[in-house]
Short mmCIF file of N, CA and C in Angstrom, two decimals:
data_model
loop_
_atom_site.label_atom_id
_atom_site.label_comp_id
_atom_site.label_asym_id
_atom_site.label_seq_id
_atom_site.Cartn_x
_atom_site.Cartn_y
_atom_site.Cartn_z
N SER A 26 19.83 13.25 -5.74
CA SER A 26 18.61 13.09 -6.54
C SER A 26 17.42 12.95 -5.61
N ASN A 27 16.33 13.61 -5.92
CA ASN A 27 15.16 13.42 -5.07
C ASN A 27 14.06 12.73 -5.85
N GLU A 28 14.40 11.54 -6.32
CA GLU A 28 13.40 10.71 -6.98
C GLU A 28 12.47 10.17 -5.92
N PRO A 29 11.21 10.00 -6.26
CA PRO A 29 10.28 9.44 -5.27
C PRO A 29 10.69 8.03 -4.87
N LEU A 30 10.55 7.73 -3.62
CA LEU A 30 10.87 6.40 -3.13
C LEU A 30 9.86 5.42 -3.69
N GLU A 31 10.35 4.30 -4.18
CA GLU A 31 9.42 3.31 -4.71
C GLU A 31 8.71 2.65 -3.54
N THR A 32 7.41 2.75 -3.54
CA THR A 32 6.68 2.21 -2.40
C THR A 32 6.59 0.71 -2.50
N GLU A 33 6.67 0.08 -1.35
CA GLU A 33 6.56 -1.36 -1.31
C GLU A 33 5.48 -1.69 -0.29
N PHE A 34 4.56 -2.54 -0.69
CA PHE A 34 3.45 -2.86 0.19
C PHE A 34 3.49 -4.32 0.60
N VAL A 35 3.09 -4.55 1.83
CA VAL A 35 2.96 -5.91 2.33
C VAL A 35 1.47 -6.22 2.36
N VAL A 36 1.09 -7.34 1.78
CA VAL A 36 -0.32 -7.70 1.76
C VAL A 36 -0.69 -8.28 3.11
N LYS A 37 -1.64 -7.62 3.78
CA LYS A 37 -2.07 -8.08 5.11
C LYS A 37 -3.22 -9.07 4.99
N SER A 38 -4.13 -8.81 4.07
CA SER A 38 -5.22 -9.75 3.82
C SER A 38 -5.69 -9.55 2.39
N LYS A 39 -6.27 -10.59 1.82
CA LYS A 39 -6.67 -10.51 0.42
C LYS A 39 -8.16 -10.26 0.25
N ASP A 40 -8.96 -10.56 1.25
CA ASP A 40 -10.40 -10.37 1.13
C ASP A 40 -10.95 -9.89 2.45
N PRO A 41 -11.13 -8.59 2.64
CA PRO A 41 -10.88 -7.53 1.66
C PRO A 41 -9.38 -7.27 1.51
N LEU A 42 -8.99 -6.73 0.39
CA LEU A 42 -7.58 -6.46 0.15
C LEU A 42 -7.09 -5.35 1.06
N ARG A 43 -6.07 -5.67 1.85
CA ARG A 43 -5.48 -4.67 2.74
C ARG A 43 -3.98 -4.72 2.57
N LEU A 44 -3.41 -3.57 2.31
CA LEU A 44 -1.96 -3.49 2.15
C LEU A 44 -1.38 -2.59 3.22
N ARG A 45 -0.16 -2.89 3.62
CA ARG A 45 0.53 -2.01 4.56
C ARG A 45 1.79 -1.52 3.89
N CYS A 46 1.99 -0.22 3.93
CA CYS A 46 3.18 0.36 3.33
C CYS A 46 4.38 -0.02 4.16
N ARG A 47 5.43 -0.50 3.50
CA ARG A 47 6.60 -0.96 4.22
C ARG A 47 7.36 0.18 4.88
N TYR A 48 7.25 1.38 4.32
CA TYR A 48 8.06 2.49 4.80
C TYR A 48 7.31 3.35 5.80
N CYS A 49 6.04 3.63 5.53
CA CYS A 49 5.33 4.54 6.42
C CYS A 49 4.42 3.79 7.38
N GLU A 50 4.32 2.46 7.23
CA GLU A 50 3.52 1.63 8.13
C GLU A 50 2.04 1.92 8.05
N ARG A 51 1.62 2.70 7.05
CA ARG A 51 0.20 3.02 6.94
C ARG A 51 -0.52 1.87 6.25
N GLU A 52 -1.67 1.53 6.78
CA GLU A 52 -2.43 0.46 6.15
C GLU A 52 -3.42 1.04 5.15
N LEU A 53 -3.52 0.40 4.01
CA LEU A 53 -4.46 0.84 2.99
C LEU A 53 -5.53 -0.21 2.82
N GLU A 54 -6.78 0.23 2.83
CA GLU A 54 -7.88 -0.69 2.59
C GLU A 54 -8.56 -0.29 1.30
N ASP A 55 -9.23 -1.25 0.70
CA ASP A 55 -9.98 -0.98 -0.52
C ASP A 55 -9.07 -0.35 -1.58
N VAL A 56 -7.95 -0.98 -1.79
CA VAL A 56 -6.91 -0.41 -2.64
C VAL A 56 -7.37 -0.21 -4.07
N ALA A 57 -8.13 -1.16 -4.59
CA ALA A 57 -8.55 -1.08 -5.98
C ALA A 57 -9.30 0.21 -6.27
N SER A 58 -10.18 0.60 -5.38
CA SER A 58 -10.96 1.81 -5.63
C SER A 58 -10.09 3.06 -5.49
N ASN A 59 -9.01 2.97 -4.72
CA ASN A 59 -8.11 4.11 -4.60
C ASN A 59 -7.24 4.25 -5.84
N ILE A 60 -6.90 3.14 -6.46
CA ILE A 60 -6.02 3.17 -7.62
C ILE A 60 -6.78 3.56 -8.88
N LEU A 61 -7.99 3.05 -9.04
CA LEU A 61 -8.75 3.29 -10.26
C LEU A 61 -9.32 4.69 -10.31
#
C-alpha cells in the first residue's frame, strides 16, 4: 500500500510557532499561514 505517511511534528518553539518534521527533519515556520 502506498498510503501517505502520517506526518509527525515536533514543536520547537511556540512563539513564533516552529515545527520540525520528525521524518524529513525540515523545520516549518509560520505554520498557521501555511495551513490556512
